[in-house]
Tab-separated table of C-alpha atoms in Angstrom:
chain	number	residue	atom	x	y	z
A	1	UNK	CA	0.000	0.000	0.000
A	2	UNK	CA	1.289	3.447	-0.914
A	3	UNK	CA	1.908	5.835	1.986
A	4	UNK	CA	0.155	9.104	1.122
A	5	UNK	CA	2.356	11.266	3.352
A	6	UNK	CA	5.546	9.724	1.982
A	7	UNK	CA	4.364	10.358	-1.573
A	8	UNK	CA	3.503	13.949	-0.689
A	9	UNK	CA	7.034	14.499	0.662
A	10	UNK	CA	8.520	13.035	-2.532
A	11	UNK	CA	6.392	15.321	-4.710
A	12	UNK	CA	7.493	18.366	-2.709
A	13	UNK	CA	11.140	17.305	-2.922
A	14	UNK	CA	10.893	16.888	-6.695
A	15	UNK	CA	9.166	20.252	-7.054
A	16	UNK	CA	11.958	21.936	-5.078
A	17	UNK	CA	14.647	20.311	-7.254
A	18	UNK	CA	12.853	21.174	-10.497
A	19	UNK	CA	12.370	24.816	-9.523
A	20	UNK	CA	15.985	25.003	-8.338
A	21	UNK	CA	17.386	23.817	-11.666
A	22	UNK	CA	14.930	26.039	-13.542
A	23	UNK	CA	16.159	29.077	-11.620
A	24	UNK	CA	19.855	28.147	-11.740
A	25	UNK	CA	19.720	27.876	-15.532
A	26	UNK	CA	17.719	31.108	-15.875
A	27	UNK	CA	15.049	29.409	-17.953
A	28	UNK	CA	13.186	32.609	-18.995
A	29	UNK	CA	16.281	34.126	-20.627
A	30	UNK	CA	17.008	30.839	-22.414
A	31	UNK	CA	13.431	30.759	-23.685
A	32	UNK	CA	13.837	34.294	-25.024
A	33	UNK	CA	17.073	33.331	-26.764
A	34	UNK	CA	15.388	30.253	-28.208
A	35	UNK	CA	12.578	32.375	-29.623
A	36	UNK	CA	15.113	34.819	-31.108
A	37	UNK	CA	16.987	31.993	-32.852
A	38	UNK	CA	13.747	30.596	-34.249
A	39	UNK	CA	12.924	34.041	-35.648
A	40	UNK	CA	16.355	34.151	-37.314
A	41	UNK	CA	15.721	30.775	-38.902
A	42	UNK	CA	12.399	31.941	-40.334
A	43	UNK	CA	14.106	34.619	-42.466
A	44	UNK	CA	13.996	33.712	-46.168
A	45	UNK	CA	17.755	34.011	-46.797
A	46	UNK	CA	18.729	32.208	-43.577
A	47	UNK	CA	20.655	29.465	-45.442
A	48	UNK	CA	22.509	31.895	-47.687
A	49	UNK	CA	25.515	31.684	-45.363
A	50	UNK	CA	25.465	27.959	-44.622
A	51	UNK	CA	28.304	28.006	-42.099
A	52	UNK	CA	26.645	30.722	-39.996
A	53	UNK	CA	23.269	29.023	-40.382
A	54	UNK	CA	24.656	25.722	-39.144
A	55	UNK	CA	26.004	27.412	-36.014
A	56	UNK	CA	22.528	28.795	-35.317
A	57	UNK	CA	20.979	25.349	-35.799
A	58	UNK	CA	23.525	23.770	-33.438
A	59	UNK	CA	22.905	26.434	-30.792
A	60	UNK	CA	19.157	26.003	-31.206
A	61	UNK	CA	19.373	22.240	-30.673
A	62	UNK	CA	21.474	22.696	-27.531
A	63	UNK	CA	18.982	25.205	-26.115
A	64	UNK	CA	16.014	22.977	-26.910
A	65	UNK	CA	17.744	20.075	-25.168
A	66	UNK	CA	17.722	22.124	-21.948
A	67	UNK	CA	14.602	24.307	-22.224
A	68	UNK	CA	12.210	21.608	-23.458
A	69	UNK	CA	12.743	18.978	-20.732
A	70	UNK	CA	12.779	21.535	-17.885
A	71	UNK	CA	9.598	23.234	-19.091
A	72	UNK	CA	7.932	19.839	-19.352
A	73	UNK	CA	9.069	18.855	-15.855
A	74	UNK	CA	7.606	22.046	-14.372
A	75	UNK	CA	4.232	21.211	-15.906
A	76	UNK	CA	4.401	17.515	-15.032
A	77	UNK	CA	5.194	18.023	-11.347
A	78	UNK	CA	2.222	20.378	-11.003
A	79	UNK	CA	0.007	17.769	-12.679
A	80	UNK	CA	1.293	15.098	-10.299
A	81	UNK	CA	0.660	17.340	-7.286
A	82	UNK	CA	-2.912	17.929	-8.471
A	83	UNK	CA	-3.403	14.192	-9.050
A	84	UNK	CA	-2.138	13.469	-5.541
A	85	UNK	CA	-4.559	15.961	-3.986
A	86	UNK	CA	-7.412	14.441	-5.983
A	87	UNK	CA	-6.485	10.931	-4.823
A	88	UNK	CA	-6.354	11.969	-1.162
A	89	UNK	CA	-9.661	13.848	-1.305
A	90	UNK	CA	-11.399	10.929	-3.023
A	91	UNK	CA	-9.640	8.297	-0.912
A	92	UNK	CA	-8.830	6.448	-4.135
A	93	UNK	CA	-5.907	4.029	-3.907
A	94	UNK	CA	-5.924	3.503	-7.667
A	95	UNK	CA	-5.430	7.220	-8.359
A	96	UNK	CA	-2.756	7.348	-5.653
A	97	UNK	CA	-0.921	4.489	-7.371
A	98	UNK	CA	-1.170	6.370	-10.675
A	99	UNK	CA	0.380	9.431	-9.031
A	100	UNK	CA	3.170	7.303	-7.537
A	101	UNK	CA	3.985	5.788	-10.938
A	102	UNK	CA	4.202	9.247	-12.513
A	103	UNK	CA	6.428	10.429	-9.652
A	104	UNK	CA	8.921	7.668	-10.512
A	105	UNK	CA	8.980	8.764	-14.155
A	106	UNK	CA	9.421	12.436	-13.232
A	107	UNK	CA	12.238	11.529	-10.836
A	108	UNK	CA	14.110	9.572	-13.533
A	109	UNK	CA	13.671	12.341	-16.120
A	110	UNK	CA	14.755	14.990	-13.606
A	111	UNK	CA	17.968	13.099	-12.898
A	112	UNK	CA	18.780	13.097	-16.624
A	113	UNK	CA	18.139	16.849	-16.811
A	114	UNK	CA	20.316	17.471	-13.742
A	115	UNK	CA	23.156	15.494	-15.318
A	116	UNK	CA	22.859	17.402	-18.590
A	117	UNK	CA	22.937	20.661	-16.626
A	118	UNK	CA	26.429	19.667	-15.463
A	119	UNK	CA	27.590	19.991	-19.081
A	120	UNK	CA	28.227	23.707	-18.940
A	121	UNK	CA	31.638	23.853	-20.630
A	122	UNK	CA	32.122	26.072	-23.684
A	123	UNK	CA	32.187	23.087	-26.083
A	124	UNK	CA	30.057	20.530	-24.227
A	125	UNK	CA	26.944	21.010	-26.360
A	126	UNK	CA	28.749	20.526	-29.685
A	127	UNK	CA	30.107	17.806	-31.933
A	128	UNK	CA	33.495	16.147	-31.539
A	129	UNK	CA	36.306	14.080	-33.017
A	130	UNK	CA	36.525	10.701	-31.307
A	131	UNK	CA	39.733	8.668	-31.690
A	132	UNK	CA	40.769	5.187	-30.578
A	133	UNK	CA	44.437	4.125	-30.636
A	134	UNK	CA	45.743	0.632	-29.939
A	135	UNK	CA	48.446	0.450	-27.284
A	136	UNK	CA	51.614	-1.619	-27.276
A	137	UNK	CA	50.994	-5.304	-27.771
A	138	UNK	CA	50.506	-5.794	-31.485
A	139	UNK	CA	47.530	-7.864	-32.588
A	140	UNK	CA	46.073	-8.122	-29.063
A	141	UNK	CA	45.789	-4.358	-28.672
A	142	UNK	CA	44.565	-3.867	-32.244
A	143	UNK	CA	41.771	-6.359	-31.630
A	144	UNK	CA	40.898	-4.573	-28.372
A	145	UNK	CA	40.722	-1.256	-30.243
A	146	UNK	CA	38.303	-2.907	-32.698
A	147	UNK	CA	36.161	-4.129	-29.783
A	148	UNK	CA	36.049	-0.622	-28.342
A	149	UNK	CA	35.035	0.785	-31.726
A	150	UNK	CA	32.136	-1.670	-31.877
A	151	UNK	CA	31.090	-0.730	-28.326
A	152	UNK	CA	31.061	2.984	-29.078
A	153	UNK	CA	29.297	2.626	-32.433
A	154	UNK	CA	26.486	0.806	-30.646
A	155	UNK	CA	26.362	3.521	-28.005
A	156	UNK	CA	26.214	6.218	-30.693
A	157	UNK	CA	23.382	4.411	-32.444
A	158	UNK	CA	21.298	4.033	-29.277
A	159	UNK	CA	21.750	7.741	-28.477
A	160	UNK	CA	20.977	9.072	-31.968
A	161	UNK	CA	24.543	10.250	-32.613
A	162	UNK	CA	25.779	10.254	-36.198
A	163	UNK	CA	29.335	8.918	-36.548
A	164	UNK	CA	31.392	9.385	-39.707
A	165	UNK	CA	34.745	7.652	-40.097
A	166	UNK	CA	37.425	10.230	-40.880
A	167	UNK	CA	40.595	8.154	-40.705
A	168	UNK	CA	41.412	4.502	-40.095
A	169	UNK	CA	44.573	2.409	-39.955
A	170	UNK	CA	43.957	-1.341	-39.847
A	171	UNK	CA	46.070	-3.780	-37.881
A	172	UNK	CA	48.443	-6.050	-39.770
A	173	UNK	CA	46.696	-9.274	-38.716
A	174	UNK	CA	43.440	-8.205	-37.073
A	175	UNK	CA	41.668	-5.231	-35.575
A	176	UNK	CA	42.654	-1.598	-35.996
A	177	UNK	CA	45.723	0.393	-35.048
A	178	UNK	CA	43.739	3.629	-34.924
A	179	UNK	CA	40.453	5.168	-36.004
A	180	UNK	CA	39.031	8.687	-35.871
A	181	UNK	CA	35.311	9.417	-36.039
A	182	UNK	CA	33.471	12.692	-36.461
A	183	UNK	CA	30.526	12.420	-34.053
A	184	UNK	CA	27.501	14.695	-34.465
A	185	UNK	CA	24.819	15.071	-31.834
A	186	UNK	CA	23.564	17.314	-29.061
A	187	UNK	CA	26.101	17.370	-26.207
A	188	UNK	CA	28.260	14.780	-27.988
A	189	UNK	CA	31.510	16.322	-26.740
A	190	UNK	CA	30.238	16.832	-23.191
A	191	UNK	CA	29.204	13.228	-22.711
A	192	UNK	CA	31.973	11.549	-24.696
A	193	UNK	CA	34.756	13.546	-23.032
A	194	UNK	CA	34.106	11.244	-20.053
A	195	UNK	CA	35.575	8.411	-22.140
A	196	UNK	CA	38.947	10.094	-22.677
A	197	UNK	CA	41.788	8.002	-21.292
A	198	UNK	CA	43.249	4.495	-21.335
A	199	UNK	CA	40.977	1.441	-21.408
A	200	UNK	CA	42.374	-1.904	-20.177
A	201	UNK	CA	41.222	-5.385	-21.213
A	202	UNK	CA	42.041	-8.642	-19.408
A	203	UNK	CA	41.034	-11.884	-21.162
A	204	UNK	CA	42.121	-15.245	-22.512
A	205	UNK	CA	43.709	-14.341	-25.814
A	206	UNK	CA	42.033	-15.758	-28.940
A	207	UNK	CA	45.411	-15.317	-30.678
A	208	UNK	CA	47.422	-17.375	-28.164
A	209	UNK	CA	47.674	-21.080	-29.001
A	210	UNK	CA	48.324	-21.816	-25.305
A	211	UNK	CA	45.199	-19.862	-24.227
A	212	UNK	CA	47.057	-17.679	-21.769
A	213	UNK	CA	45.657	-14.591	-20.101
A	214	UNK	CA	46.637	-11.308	-21.746
A	215	UNK	CA	46.256	-7.653	-20.796
A	216	UNK	CA	45.708	-5.159	-23.615
A	217	UNK	CA	45.444	-1.386	-23.669
A	218	UNK	CA	43.843	1.157	-25.976
A	219	UNK	CA	43.466	4.895	-25.556
A	220	UNK	CA	40.521	7.124	-26.377
A	221	UNK	CA	40.848	10.813	-27.158
A	222	UNK	CA	38.004	13.273	-27.675
A	223	UNK	CA	38.396	16.706	-29.276
A	224	UNK	CA	35.710	19.387	-29.601
A	225	UNK	CA	34.792	20.426	-33.114
A	226	UNK	CA	36.576	23.767	-33.617
A	227	UNK	CA	33.455	25.692	-34.687
A	228	UNK	CA	34.069	28.583	-32.302
A	229	UNK	CA	37.651	27.806	-31.293
A	230	UNK	CA	40.173	30.570	-31.835
A	231	UNK	CA	43.458	28.988	-32.944
A	232	UNK	CA	46.176	31.027	-34.612
A	233	UNK	CA	47.727	28.886	-37.358
A	234	UNK	CA	50.013	30.164	-40.106
A	235	UNK	CA	48.991	27.525	-42.632
A	236	UNK	CA	51.596	28.471	-45.248
A	237	UNK	CA	54.532	28.671	-42.836
A	238	UNK	CA	53.768	26.260	-39.989
A	239	UNK	CA	51.939	23.386	-41.664
A	240	UNK	CA	53.373	20.806	-44.064
A	241	UNK	CA	50.921	18.902	-46.231
A	242	UNK	CA	51.414	15.382	-47.597
A	243	UNK	CA	49.106	13.797	-50.164
A	244	UNK	CA	48.913	9.997	-50.286
A	245	UNK	CA	46.750	7.045	-51.290
A	246	UNK	CA	44.177	5.816	-48.779
A	247	UNK	CA	45.299	2.781	-46.822
A	248	UNK	CA	43.150	-0.225	-46.066
A	249	UNK	CA	42.933	-3.994	-46.213
A	250	UNK	CA	42.479	-3.863	-49.982
A	251	UNK	CA	39.620	-4.389	-52.389
A	252	UNK	CA	37.131	-2.103	-54.029
A	253	UNK	CA	36.719	0.210	-51.042
A	254	UNK	CA	40.300	1.481	-51.114
A	255	UNK	CA	40.568	4.921	-52.707
A	256	UNK	CA	43.002	4.455	-55.591
A	257	UNK	CA	43.506	8.184	-56.190
A	258	UNK	CA	45.963	10.237	-54.135
A	259	UNK	CA	43.304	12.126	-52.191
A	260	UNK	CA	44.206	11.390	-48.569
A	261	UNK	CA	45.690	14.359	-46.723
A	262	UNK	CA	48.201	14.422	-43.875
A	263	UNK	CA	49.023	17.693	-42.083
A	264	UNK	CA	52.099	18.190	-39.889
A	265	UNK	CA	52.249	21.217	-37.612
A	266	UNK	CA	56.011	21.751	-37.576
A	267	UNK	CA	56.291	23.877	-34.389
A	268	UNK	CA	54.613	21.202	-32.245
A	269	UNK	CA	55.018	18.023	-34.297
A	270	UNK	CA	51.273	17.357	-34.152
A	271	UNK	CA	50.099	15.187	-37.060
A	272	UNK	CA	46.578	14.618	-38.372
A	273	UNK	CA	45.303	12.876	-41.452
A	274	UNK	CA	42.011	12.323	-43.237
A	275	UNK	CA	41.325	9.748	-45.925
A	276	UNK	CA	37.602	9.112	-45.657
A	277	UNK	CA	36.469	11.274	-48.574
A	278	UNK	CA	37.292	10.661	-52.237
A	279	UNK	CA	37.783	14.397	-52.639
A	280	UNK	CA	41.197	15.785	-51.699
A	281	UNK	CA	39.551	19.147	-51.000
A	282	UNK	CA	37.104	17.635	-48.483
A	283	UNK	CA	39.855	15.627	-46.794
A	284	UNK	CA	41.981	18.767	-46.480
A	285	UNK	CA	39.107	20.733	-44.934
A	286	UNK	CA	38.412	17.977	-42.414
A	287	UNK	CA	42.103	17.587	-41.588
A	288	UNK	CA	42.409	21.328	-40.940
A	289	UNK	CA	39.515	21.185	-38.499
A	290	UNK	CA	41.129	18.235	-36.721
A	291	UNK	CA	44.476	20.022	-36.501
A	292	UNK	CA	42.837	23.128	-35.048
A	293	UNK	CA	41.085	20.946	-32.466
A	294	UNK	CA	44.333	19.179	-31.508
A	295	UNK	CA	46.234	22.445	-31.165
A	296	UNK	CA	43.441	23.815	-28.997
A	297	UNK	CA	43.591	20.722	-26.783
A	298	UNK	CA	47.380	20.983	-26.525
A	299	UNK	CA	47.093	24.604	-25.410
A	300	UNK	CA	44.440	23.681	-22.839
A	301	UNK	CA	46.628	20.834	-21.531
A	302	UNK	CA	49.533	23.256	-21.191
A	303	UNK	CA	47.386	25.618	-19.135
A	304	UNK	CA	46.139	22.728	-16.987
A	305	UNK	CA	49.730	21.639	-16.349
A	306	UNK	CA	50.644	25.139	-15.239
A	307	UNK	CA	47.654	25.212	-12.885
A	308	UNK	CA	48.579	21.780	-11.524
A	309	UNK	CA	52.065	23.044	-10.654
A	310	UNK	CA	50.586	26.164	-9.101
A	311	UNK	CA	48.194	24.228	-6.870
A	312	UNK	CA	50.484	21.288	-6.208
A	313	UNK	CA	48.458	18.639	-8.034
A	314	UNK	CA	50.279	15.436	-8.897
A	315	UNK	CA	49.850	12.846	-11.603
A	316	UNK	CA	49.036	13.061	-15.266
A	317	UNK	CA	46.359	15.387	-16.497
A	318	UNK	CA	43.425	13.889	-18.422
A	319	UNK	CA	44.755	12.042	-21.477
A	320	UNK	CA	47.045	9.109	-20.797
A	321	UNK	CA	45.583	7.873	-17.517
A	322	UNK	CA	43.794	4.546	-17.107
A	323	UNK	CA	40.101	5.145	-16.588
A	324	UNK	CA	38.438	1.741	-16.929
A	325	UNK	CA	39.207	-1.974	-16.757
A	326	UNK	CA	37.248	-4.646	-18.615
A	327	UNK	CA	37.980	-8.057	-17.085
A	328	UNK	CA	36.670	-11.099	-18.976
A	329	UNK	CA	38.828	-13.699	-17.182
A	330	UNK	CA	39.076	-15.161	-14.510
A	331	UNK	CA	35.832	-13.315	-13.675
A	332	UNK	CA	33.682	-10.827	-15.592
A	333	UNK	CA	33.626	-7.238	-14.381
A	334	UNK	CA	33.894	-3.715	-15.756
A	335	UNK	CA	35.288	-1.244	-13.244
A	336	UNK	CA	35.713	2.512	-13.621
A	337	UNK	CA	38.893	3.592	-11.861
A	338	UNK	CA	37.712	7.188	-11.329
A	339	UNK	CA	34.304	6.558	-9.803
A	340	UNK	CA	34.801	2.941	-8.620
A	341	UNK	CA	31.539	2.041	-10.358
A	342	UNK	CA	31.400	-1.692	-11.146
A	343	UNK	CA	29.225	-3.680	-13.528
A	344	UNK	CA	29.436	-7.496	-13.668
A	345	UNK	CA	27.601	-7.592	-17.015
A	346	UNK	CA	30.690	-7.091	-19.155
A	347	UNK	CA	28.995	-8.347	-22.326
A	348	UNK	CA	26.258	-5.725	-22.061
A	349	UNK	CA	28.831	-2.987	-21.495
A	350	UNK	CA	30.774	-4.104	-24.571
A	351	UNK	CA	27.476	-4.009	-26.472
A	352	UNK	CA	27.329	-0.260	-25.829
A	353	UNK	CA	25.549	0.021	-22.477
A	354	UNK	CA	27.973	2.557	-21.006
A	355	UNK	CA	25.634	5.408	-20.035
A	356	UNK	CA	25.853	4.619	-16.313
A	357	UNK	CA	29.646	5.048	-16.464
A	358	UNK	CA	29.299	8.395	-18.240
A	359	UNK	CA	26.669	9.580	-15.752
A	360	UNK	CA	28.863	8.539	-12.817
A	361	UNK	CA	31.793	10.398	-14.378
A	362	UNK	CA	29.735	13.592	-14.663
A	363	UNK	CA	28.705	13.341	-11.005
A	364	UNK	CA	32.314	12.685	-10.016
A	365	UNK	CA	33.484	15.751	-11.939
A	366	UNK	CA	30.859	17.894	-10.215
A	367	UNK	CA	31.933	16.789	-6.735
A	368	UNK	CA	35.671	17.148	-7.383
A	369	UNK	CA	35.597	20.403	-9.381
């Protein structure tokens, strides 16, 4: 039997949380901005400048992702409160149960909104470049990188993210040495930045005739799309460009024309390449965006290192640290090293069910910031 007083307290608690997040995000001003962007989009020559128009569309989607759910929650909690009062006045257990069921749904949706509200960084709402690199260990690590790619592609699909392969280097025997994806979707960078770091796999190797246990490593890096990033690059003086044939395992899908583009930023030694498109021009444009993103990340890492020295922090900063272990033998367990979250259903995790790890990472960031 549902306790009426307990349900009332839950409704009041949810209302307080909903109003708090509404006020903290200044919902009215966001609604005004949303309306202004929609008016801009209604102008007849809106798409004349496609680059500027796309920025407006991206900003609009990010705003809708915040404004819509919060506005709905405000209305839903008032409806639930009214339903509760009606149930109490009528002494109807069935209506009370209906109110309790809706409270559970509102609570779950509110938690998702609260997590998204934590993504307040300057690039969190935008698209990103998502890279996987096999670690030392030859075929073992290349196969592990391939497994990670499969896991993330399934996650992207279940979350309505569009992923386009920009660059790929296959392993000599199996798997991939590296792959870079351009991921489009609302808050893609904010969520996926939680996956940046080294991922460790422990299993019985399918490539070992003696069936011994092996440990493999692969790293994930995530870069924001440089739509609004200010990076000063002297393209003619600082960047060397190489044109080459696309690499691959062979067959009809290999681009036989020299259209792949590699860019080397000589002052820093940073290298990027793009070979996904058949057009050299398109590959060059994509490679330039990737280089700008990498230079931006390098500058941010430099600033973080300076702050770490200033405040006495120790250890590596962000990229390069082990964040998660996937153990398939002698037991099955996925453990996040940052949050200590564990999941014994390793197969489900490797099938793309990683949202709980991302959510835990966001909460961890909020408490340690």
